[in-house]
């Protein structure tokens, strides 16, 4: 148990569907992240929220839409995805402060399959 | 720019023998370095981290890593492999201060197999 909980753990969706991934952290952290892990590729940072403000986008396609309603919750809204979006989506959190390199804690991931 | 290279995509050892997973980094700054482990169908778990304190870092499950600035290396070792160590291991370098907070650069991973 890492203190970062992701639901659902597995999701299969069609290309025309709209679904959401949910992440909740119980660590009191002030920053949350979405990463994408595809087969045979390094982890890719998708979004960063620090103090509930988005600070990093990394040119992610608009079919992925993040939402951070408070410091404990993070969503990734999915719509009109492509088969190549099938991957493991990892949520993470950390306690950020200026100049400090703090450890990031990961959830167990949500396996997404787009059919 | 920061980068990290894991020199082996796959390492296979016998149970009870030493483990060596190699990692080289490139950084213009004094880096923070991490090793994460990912067991099948699980998220990433922090094994250990180096943040400019002692160069030999001890982590969980008997793993340790040594920061060698002259060699720009941060290799992960364990004296005696256990079957439960079979997993994928990621070497990670952090963004420099003033950059994107918490932006980690991940290596491509090394899959460790442990034979009985």
PDB file of C-alpha atoms in Angstrom:
ATOM      1  CA  UNK A   1       0.000   0.000   0.000  1.00  0.00           C
ATOM      2  CA  UNK A   2       1.714   3.164  -1.224  1.00  0.00           C
ATOM      3  CA  UNK A   3      -0.898   5.691  -0.129  1.00  0.00           C
ATOM      4  CA  UNK A   4      -1.889   6.385  -3.736  1.00  0.00           C
ATOM      5  CA  UNK A   5      -5.027   4.584  -4.906  1.00  0.00           C
ATOM      6  CA  UNK A   6      -6.131   4.320  -8.522  1.00  0.00           C
ATOM      7  CA  UNK A   7      -9.477   3.164  -9.908  1.00  0.00           C
ATOM      8  CA  UNK A   8     -10.376   1.340 -11.975  1.00  0.00           C
ATOM      9  CA  UNK A   9      -7.419  -1.021 -12.156  1.00  0.00           C
ATOM     10  CA  UNK A  10      -8.522  -2.256 -15.581  1.00  0.00           C
ATOM     11  CA  UNK A  11     -10.598  -0.475 -18.211  1.00  0.00           C
ATOM     12  CA  UNK A  12     -11.621  -1.519 -21.709  1.00  0.00           C
ATOM     13  CA  UNK A  13     -13.248   1.176 -23.813  1.00  0.00           C
ATOM     14  CA  UNK A  14     -14.268   1.751 -27.381  1.00  0.00           C
ATOM     15  CA  UNK A  15     -12.892   4.625 -29.409  1.00  0.00           C
ATOM     16  CA  UNK A  16     -16.137   6.580 -29.127  1.00  0.00           C
ATOM     17  CA  UNK A  17     -16.563   6.146 -25.374  1.00  0.00           C
ATOM     18  CA  UNK A  18     -15.975   8.665 -22.619  1.00  0.00           C
ATOM     19  CA  UNK A  19     -14.485   7.370 -19.394  1.00  0.00           C
ATOM     20  CA  UNK A  20     -12.423   8.655 -16.479  1.00  0.00           C
ATOM     21  CA  UNK A  21      -9.547   7.377 -14.393  1.00  0.00           C
ATOM     22  CA  UNK A  22      -9.480   8.354 -10.743  1.00  0.00           C
ATOM     23  CA  UNK A  23      -6.594   8.796  -8.346  1.00  0.00           C
ATOM     24  CA  UNK A  24      -6.619   9.547  -4.642  1.00  0.00           C
ATOM     25  CA  UNK A  25      -3.620  10.112  -2.402  1.00  0.00           C
ATOM     26  CA  UNK A  26      -3.671   9.754   1.379  1.00  0.00           C
ATOM     27  CA  UNK A  27      -0.187  11.140   2.020  1.00  0.00           C
ATOM     28  CA  UNK A  28      -0.959  14.829   2.486  1.00  0.00           C
ATOM     29  CA  UNK A  29       1.087  15.715  -0.584  1.00  0.00           C
ATOM     30  CA  UNK A  30       0.641  18.919  -2.586  1.00  0.00           C
ATOM     31  CA  UNK A  31       1.555  17.675  -6.052  1.00  0.00           C
ATOM     32  CA  UNK A  32       0.051  14.958  -8.234  1.00  0.00           C
ATOM     33  CA  UNK A  33       1.043  13.489 -11.590  1.00  0.00           C
ATOM     34  CA  UNK A  34      -0.186  11.351 -14.451  1.00  0.00           C
ATOM     35  CA  UNK A  35       2.347   9.156 -16.235  1.00  0.00           C
ATOM     36  CA  UNK A  36       1.852   6.875 -19.231  1.00  0.00           C
ATOM     37  CA  UNK A  37       3.714   3.582 -19.464  1.00  0.00           C
ATOM     38  CA  UNK A  38       3.634   1.900 -22.867  1.00  0.00           C
ATOM     39  CA  UNK A  39       5.343  -1.325 -23.813  1.00  0.00           C
ATOM     40  CA  UNK A  40       9.037  -0.864 -24.606  1.00  0.00           C
ATOM     41  CA  UNK A  41       8.978   2.892 -23.979  1.00  0.00           C
ATOM     42  CA  UNK A  42      10.232   4.915 -21.016  1.00  0.00           C
ATOM     43  CA  UNK A  43       7.661   6.344 -18.672  1.00  0.00           C
ATOM     44  CA  UNK A  44       6.194   9.548 -20.054  1.00  0.00           C
ATOM     45  CA  UNK A  45       5.084  12.398 -17.833  1.00  0.00           C
ATOM     46  CA  UNK A  46       1.671  13.625 -18.982  1.00  0.00           C
ATOM     47  CA  UNK A  47       0.489  16.143 -16.423  1.00  0.00           C
ATOM     48  CA  UNK A  48       1.668  17.733 -13.207  1.00  0.00           C
ATOM     49  CA  UNK A  49      -0.518  19.529 -10.707  1.00  0.00           C
ATOM     50  CA  UNK A  50       1.148  21.472  -7.941  1.00  0.00           C
ATOM     51  CA  UNK A  51      -1.106  23.106  -5.347  1.00  0.00           C
ATOM     52  CA  UNK A  52      -4.025  22.174  -7.630  1.00  0.00           C
ATOM     53  CA  UNK A  53      -2.651  24.266 -10.519  1.00  0.00           C
ATOM     54  CA  UNK A  54      -1.520  22.551 -13.696  1.00  0.00           C
ATOM     55  CA  UNK A  55       2.169  23.282 -14.239  1.00  0.00           C
ATOM     56  CA  UNK A  56       3.151  20.807 -16.922  1.00  0.00           C
ATOM     57  CA  UNK A  57       1.368  19.574 -20.036  1.00  0.00           C
ATOM     58  CA  UNK A  58       4.053  18.002 -22.185  1.00  0.00           C
ATOM     59  CA  UNK A  59       2.015  18.321 -25.365  1.00  0.00           C
ATOM     60  CA  UNK A  60      -0.435  15.593 -24.512  1.00  0.00           C
ATOM     61  CA  UNK A  61      -3.287  15.175 -27.037  1.00  0.00           C
ATOM     62  CA  UNK A  62      -6.501  16.937 -26.086  1.00  0.00           C
ATOM     63  CA  UNK A  63      -8.353  13.632 -25.948  1.00  0.00           C
ATOM     64  CA  UNK A  64      -6.760  13.363 -22.489  1.00  0.00           C
ATOM     65  CA  UNK A  65      -8.159  15.919 -20.070  1.00  0.00           C
ATOM     66  CA  UNK A  66      -6.955  16.118 -16.456  1.00  0.00           C
ATOM     67  CA  UNK A  67      -8.878  17.497 -13.524  1.00  0.00           C
ATOM     68  CA  UNK A  68      -7.613  18.205 -10.027  1.00  0.00           C
ATOM     69  CA  UNK A  69     -10.485  19.317  -7.774  1.00  0.00           C
ATOM     70  CA  UNK A  70      -8.342  19.304  -4.627  1.00  0.00           C
ATOM     71  CA  UNK A  71      -4.891  18.258  -3.481  1.00  0.00           C
ATOM     72  CA  UNK A  72      -5.983  14.691  -2.746  1.00  0.00           C
ATOM     73  CA  UNK A  73      -7.804  13.825  -5.954  1.00  0.00           C
ATOM     74  CA  UNK A  74      -6.812  13.686  -9.590  1.00  0.00           C
ATOM     75  CA  UNK A  75      -8.816  12.558 -12.598  1.00  0.00           C
ATOM     76  CA  UNK A  76      -7.906  11.775 -16.174  1.00  0.00           C
ATOM     77  CA  UNK A  77     -10.893  12.159 -18.480  1.00  0.00           C
ATOM     78  CA  UNK A  78     -10.701  10.119 -21.671  1.00  0.00           C
ATOM     79  CA  UNK A  79     -12.647  10.624 -24.878  1.00  0.00           C
ATOM     80  CA  UNK A  80     -12.321   9.461 -28.486  1.00  0.00           C
ATOM     81  CA  UNK A  81      -9.148   7.580 -27.734  1.00  0.00           C
ATOM     82  CA  UNK A  82      -7.074   5.632 -30.251  1.00  0.00           C
ATOM     83  CA  UNK A  83      -5.828   2.050 -29.960  1.00  0.00           C
ATOM     84  CA  UNK A  84      -2.277   3.361 -29.513  1.00  0.00           C
ATOM     85  CA  UNK A  85      -3.439   4.995 -26.270  1.00  0.00           C
ATOM     86  CA  UNK A  86      -3.682   1.538 -24.716  1.00  0.00           C
ATOM     87  CA  UNK A  87      -1.176   1.567 -21.868  1.00  0.00           C
ATOM     88  CA  UNK A  88      -0.708   1.564 -18.117  1.00  0.00           C
ATOM     89  CA  UNK A  89      -1.567   4.963 -16.661  1.00  0.00           C
ATOM     90  CA  UNK A  90       0.192   5.695 -13.407  1.00  0.00           C
ATOM     91  CA  UNK A  91      -0.798   8.320 -10.900  1.00  0.00           C
ATOM     92  CA  UNK A  92       1.780   9.646  -8.455  1.00  0.00           C
ATOM     93  CA  UNK A  93       2.122  12.252  -5.740  1.00  0.00           C
ATOM     94  CA  UNK A  94       4.864  14.104  -3.897  1.00  0.00           C
ATOM     95  CA  UNK A  95       5.399  16.907  -1.426  1.00  0.00           C
ATOM     96  CA  UNK A  96       6.927  19.748  -3.395  1.00  0.00           C
ATOM     97  CA  UNK A  97       8.803  22.800  -2.190  1.00  0.00           C
ATOM     98  CA  UNK A  98      11.079  25.218  -4.019  1.00  0.00           C
ATOM     99  CA  UNK A  99      14.368  23.602  -4.950  1.00  0.00           C
ATOM    100  CA  UNK A 100      13.573  20.377  -3.146  1.00  0.00           C
ATOM    101  CA  UNK A 101      13.762  17.090  -4.992  1.00  0.00           C
ATOM    102  CA  UNK A 102      11.232  15.015  -3.176  1.00  0.00           C
ATOM    103  CA  UNK A 103      10.359  11.407  -3.662  1.00  0.00           C
ATOM    104  CA  UNK A 104       7.431  10.573  -5.895  1.00  0.00           C
ATOM    105  CA  UNK A 105       5.075   7.822  -4.767  1.00  0.00           C
ATOM    106  CA  UNK A 106       3.182   5.856  -7.382  1.00  0.00           C
ATOM    107  CA  UNK A 107      -0.165   4.136  -7.425  1.00  0.00           C
ATOM    108  CA  UNK A 108      -0.548   0.656  -8.875  1.00  0.00           C
ATOM    109  CA  UNK A 109      -1.795   1.968 -12.182  1.00  0.00           C
ATOM    110  CA  UNK A 110      -4.851   1.668 -14.377  1.00  0.00           C
ATOM    111  CA  UNK A 111      -4.542  -0.666 -17.347  1.00  0.00           C
ATOM    112  CA  UNK A 112      -6.354   0.876 -20.294  1.00  0.00           C
ATOM    113  CA  UNK A 113      -7.244  -1.030 -23.444  1.00  0.00           C
ATOM    114  CA  UNK A 114      -8.821   0.859 -26.338  1.00  0.00           C
ATOM    115  CA  UNK A 115     -10.678  -1.340 -28.817  1.00  0.00           C
TER     116      UNK A 115
ATOM    117  CA  UNK B   1      19.802  18.067 -20.494  1.00  0.00           C
ATOM    118  CA  UNK B   2      19.345  15.234 -18.063  1.00  0.00           C
ATOM    119  CA  UNK B   3      19.330  11.671 -19.332  1.00  0.00           C
ATOM    120  CA  UNK B   4      19.696   8.179 -17.967  1.00  0.00           C
ATOM    121  CA  UNK B   5      20.826   4.995 -19.683  1.00  0.00           C
ATOM    122  CA  UNK B   6      20.220   1.511 -18.390  1.00  0.00           C
ATOM    123  CA  UNK B   7      22.824  -0.592 -20.076  1.00  0.00           C
ATOM    124  CA  UNK B   8      20.981  -3.917 -20.015  1.00  0.00           C
ATOM    125  CA  UNK B   9      17.383  -4.482 -21.008  1.00  0.00           C
ATOM    126  CA  UNK B  10      17.381  -7.954 -19.458  1.00  0.00           C
ATOM    127  CA  UNK B  11      19.518  -9.549 -16.730  1.00  0.00           C
ATOM    128  CA  UNK B  12      19.205 -13.171 -15.654  1.00  0.00           C
ATOM    129  CA  UNK B  13      20.783 -14.547 -12.465  1.00  0.00           C
ATOM    130  CA  UNK B  14      20.485 -17.680 -10.382  1.00  0.00           C
ATOM    131  CA  UNK B  15      18.944 -17.543  -6.932  1.00  0.00           C
ATOM    132  CA  UNK B  16      21.602 -16.823  -4.314  1.00  0.00           C
ATOM    133  CA  UNK B  17      24.016 -15.130  -6.730  1.00  0.00           C
ATOM    134  CA  UNK B  18      24.812 -11.408  -6.846  1.00  0.00           C
ATOM    135  CA  UNK B  19      22.743  -8.923  -8.801  1.00  0.00           C
ATOM    136  CA  UNK B  20      24.186  -5.985 -10.767  1.00  0.00           C
ATOM    137  CA  UNK B  21      21.912  -3.640 -12.706  1.00  0.00           C
ATOM    138  CA  UNK B  22      23.817  -0.886 -14.466  1.00  0.00           C
ATOM    139  CA  UNK B  23      22.812   2.727 -14.873  1.00  0.00           C
ATOM    140  CA  UNK B  24      24.666   5.737 -16.277  1.00  0.00           C
ATOM    141  CA  UNK B  25      23.362   9.265 -16.143  1.00  0.00           C
ATOM    142  CA  UNK B  26      24.050  12.588 -17.759  1.00  0.00           C
ATOM    143  CA  UNK B  27      23.488  15.780 -15.812  1.00  0.00           C
ATOM    144  CA  UNK B  28      24.771  19.324 -15.774  1.00  0.00           C
ATOM    145  CA  UNK B  29      23.760  19.651 -12.158  1.00  0.00           C
ATOM    146  CA  UNK B  30      24.252  17.715  -8.983  1.00  0.00           C
ATOM    147  CA  UNK B  31      21.569  15.140  -9.646  1.00  0.00           C
ATOM    148  CA  UNK B  32      19.129  13.280  -7.506  1.00  0.00           C
ATOM    149  CA  UNK B  33      18.995   9.637  -8.537  1.00  0.00           C
ATOM    150  CA  UNK B  34      16.487   6.938  -7.770  1.00  0.00           C
ATOM    151  CA  UNK B  35      15.877   3.262  -8.374  1.00  0.00           C
ATOM    152  CA  UNK B  36      12.288   2.076  -8.650  1.00  0.00           C
ATOM    153  CA  UNK B  37      11.038  -1.509  -8.956  1.00  0.00           C
ATOM    154  CA  UNK B  38       7.902  -2.664 -10.722  1.00  0.00           C
ATOM    155  CA  UNK B  39       6.585  -6.150 -10.099  1.00  0.00           C
ATOM    156  CA  UNK B  40       4.196  -7.657 -12.675  1.00  0.00           C
ATOM    157  CA  UNK B  41       0.856  -5.852 -12.797  1.00  0.00           C
ATOM    158  CA  UNK B  42       1.929  -3.442 -10.071  1.00  0.00           C
ATOM    159  CA  UNK B  43       2.875   0.216  -9.853  1.00  0.00           C
ATOM    160  CA  UNK B  44       6.360   1.520  -9.200  1.00  0.00           C
ATOM    161  CA  UNK B  45       7.875   1.222  -5.743  1.00  0.00           C
ATOM    162  CA  UNK B  46      10.836   3.274  -4.567  1.00  0.00           C
ATOM    163  CA  UNK B  47      13.861   1.095  -3.773  1.00  0.00           C
ATOM    164  CA  UNK B  48      16.325   3.817  -2.838  1.00  0.00           C
ATOM    165  CA  UNK B  49      17.398   7.364  -3.619  1.00  0.00           C
ATOM    166  CA  UNK B  50      20.560   9.449  -3.696  1.00  0.00           C
ATOM    167  CA  UNK B  51      20.328  13.146  -2.869  1.00  0.00           C
ATOM    168  CA  UNK B  52      23.953  14.302  -2.369  1.00  0.00           C
ATOM    169  CA  UNK B  53      24.454  12.749   1.040  1.00  0.00           C
ATOM    170  CA  UNK B  54      26.361   9.459   1.398  1.00  0.00           C
ATOM    171  CA  UNK B  55      27.477   8.034  -1.946  1.00  0.00           C
ATOM    172  CA  UNK B  56      26.573   4.479  -0.939  1.00  0.00           C
ATOM    173  CA  UNK B  57      22.826   4.288  -0.545  1.00  0.00           C
ATOM    174  CA  UNK B  58      21.027   1.400   1.097  1.00  0.00           C
ATOM    175  CA  UNK B  59      17.494   0.599   0.090  1.00  0.00           C
ATOM    176  CA  UNK B  60      14.787  -1.890   0.836  1.00  0.00           C
ATOM    177  CA  UNK B  61      15.011  -5.661   0.350  1.00  0.00           C
ATOM    178  CA  UNK B  62      18.813  -5.706   0.627  1.00  0.00           C
ATOM    179  CA  UNK B  63      19.490  -3.551  -2.417  1.00  0.00           C
ATOM    180  CA  UNK B  64      22.067  -0.797  -2.491  1.00  0.00           C
ATOM    181  CA  UNK B  65      23.521   1.583  -5.050  1.00  0.00           C
ATOM    182  CA  UNK B  66      26.704   3.607  -5.248  1.00  0.00           C
ATOM    183  CA  UNK B  67      26.889   7.075  -6.753  1.00  0.00           C
ATOM    184  CA  UNK B  68      30.144   7.479  -8.680  1.00  0.00           C
ATOM    185  CA  UNK B  69      30.479  10.979 -10.055  1.00  0.00           C
ATOM    186  CA  UNK B  70      33.715  10.256 -11.940  1.00  0.00           C
ATOM    187  CA  UNK B  71      31.981   7.437 -13.816  1.00  0.00           C
ATOM    188  CA  UNK B  72      28.531   9.096 -13.932  1.00  0.00           C
ATOM    189  CA  UNK B  73      27.134   5.807 -12.717  1.00  0.00           C
ATOM    190  CA  UNK B  74      24.555   4.686 -10.183  1.00  0.00           C
ATOM    191  CA  UNK B  75      24.570   0.883 -10.400  1.00  0.00           C
ATOM    192  CA  UNK B  76      22.162  -1.185  -8.316  1.00  0.00           C
ATOM    193  CA  UNK B  77      23.473  -4.252  -6.496  1.00  0.00           C
ATOM    194  CA  UNK B  78      22.340  -6.998  -4.178  1.00  0.00           C
ATOM    195  CA  UNK B  79      24.649  -9.679  -2.730  1.00  0.00           C
ATOM    196  CA  UNK B  80      22.224 -12.572  -3.096  1.00  0.00           C
ATOM    197  CA  UNK B  81      19.215 -12.721  -5.406  1.00  0.00           C
ATOM    198  CA  UNK B  82      15.875 -14.051  -4.251  1.00  0.00           C
ATOM    199  CA  UNK B  83      13.078 -15.356  -6.451  1.00  0.00           C
ATOM    200  CA  UNK B  84      10.888 -12.467  -5.309  1.00  0.00           C
ATOM    201  CA  UNK B  85      13.382  -9.990  -6.815  1.00  0.00           C
ATOM    202  CA  UNK B  86      12.200 -10.888 -10.315  1.00  0.00           C
ATOM    203  CA  UNK B  87      10.760  -7.625 -11.621  1.00  0.00           C
ATOM    204  CA  UNK B  88      11.553  -4.626 -13.777  1.00  0.00           C
ATOM    205  CA  UNK B  89      13.897  -2.016 -12.384  1.00  0.00           C
ATOM    206  CA  UNK B  90      14.026   1.630 -13.410  1.00  0.00           C
ATOM    207  CA  UNK B  91      16.871   4.058 -12.889  1.00  0.00           C
ATOM    208  CA  UNK B  92      15.644   7.638 -12.614  1.00  0.00           C
ATOM    209  CA  UNK B  93      17.247  11.082 -12.551  1.00  0.00           C
ATOM    210  CA  UNK B  94      15.395  14.174 -11.395  1.00  0.00           C
ATOM    211  CA  UNK B  95      15.034  17.542 -13.064  1.00  0.00           C
ATOM    212  CA  UNK B  96      17.347  20.251 -11.781  1.00  0.00           C
ATOM    213  CA  UNK B  97      16.196  22.826  -9.245  1.00  0.00           C
ATOM    214  CA  UNK B  98      14.154  25.565 -10.853  1.00  0.00           C
ATOM    215  CA  UNK B  99      12.938  23.185 -13.521  1.00  0.00           C
ATOM    216  CA  UNK B 100       9.669  21.304 -13.554  1.00  0.00           C
ATOM    217  CA  UNK B 101       9.174  20.235 -10.013  1.00  0.00           C
ATOM    218  CA  UNK B 102       9.081  16.474  -9.718  1.00  0.00           C
ATOM    219  CA  UNK B 103       9.839  15.859 -13.378  1.00  0.00           C
ATOM    220  CA  UNK B 104      11.662  12.564 -13.400  1.00  0.00           C
ATOM    221  CA  UNK B 105      13.613  11.172 -16.348  1.00  0.00           C
ATOM    222  CA  UNK B 106      13.148   7.399 -16.467  1.00  0.00           C
ATOM    223  CA  UNK B 107      15.454   4.850 -17.987  1.00  0.00           C
ATOM    224  CA  UNK B 108      13.958   2.214 -20.267  1.00  0.00           C
ATOM    225  CA  UNK B 109      14.080  -0.381 -17.532  1.00  0.00           C
ATOM    226  CA  UNK B 110      15.969  -3.606 -16.863  1.00  0.00           C
ATOM    227  CA  UNK B 111      14.005  -6.791 -16.486  1.00  0.00           C
ATOM    228  CA  UNK B 112      15.538  -9.047 -13.856  1.00  0.00           C
ATOM    229  CA  UNK B 113      14.893 -12.782 -14.065  1.00  0.00           C
ATOM    230  CA  UNK B 114      15.877 -15.083 -11.199  1.00  0.00           C
ATOM    231  CA  UNK B 115      16.364 -18.779 -11.902  1.00  0.00           C
ATOM    232  CA  UNK B 116      15.911 -21.386  -9.168  1.00  0.00           C
TER     233      UNK B 116
END
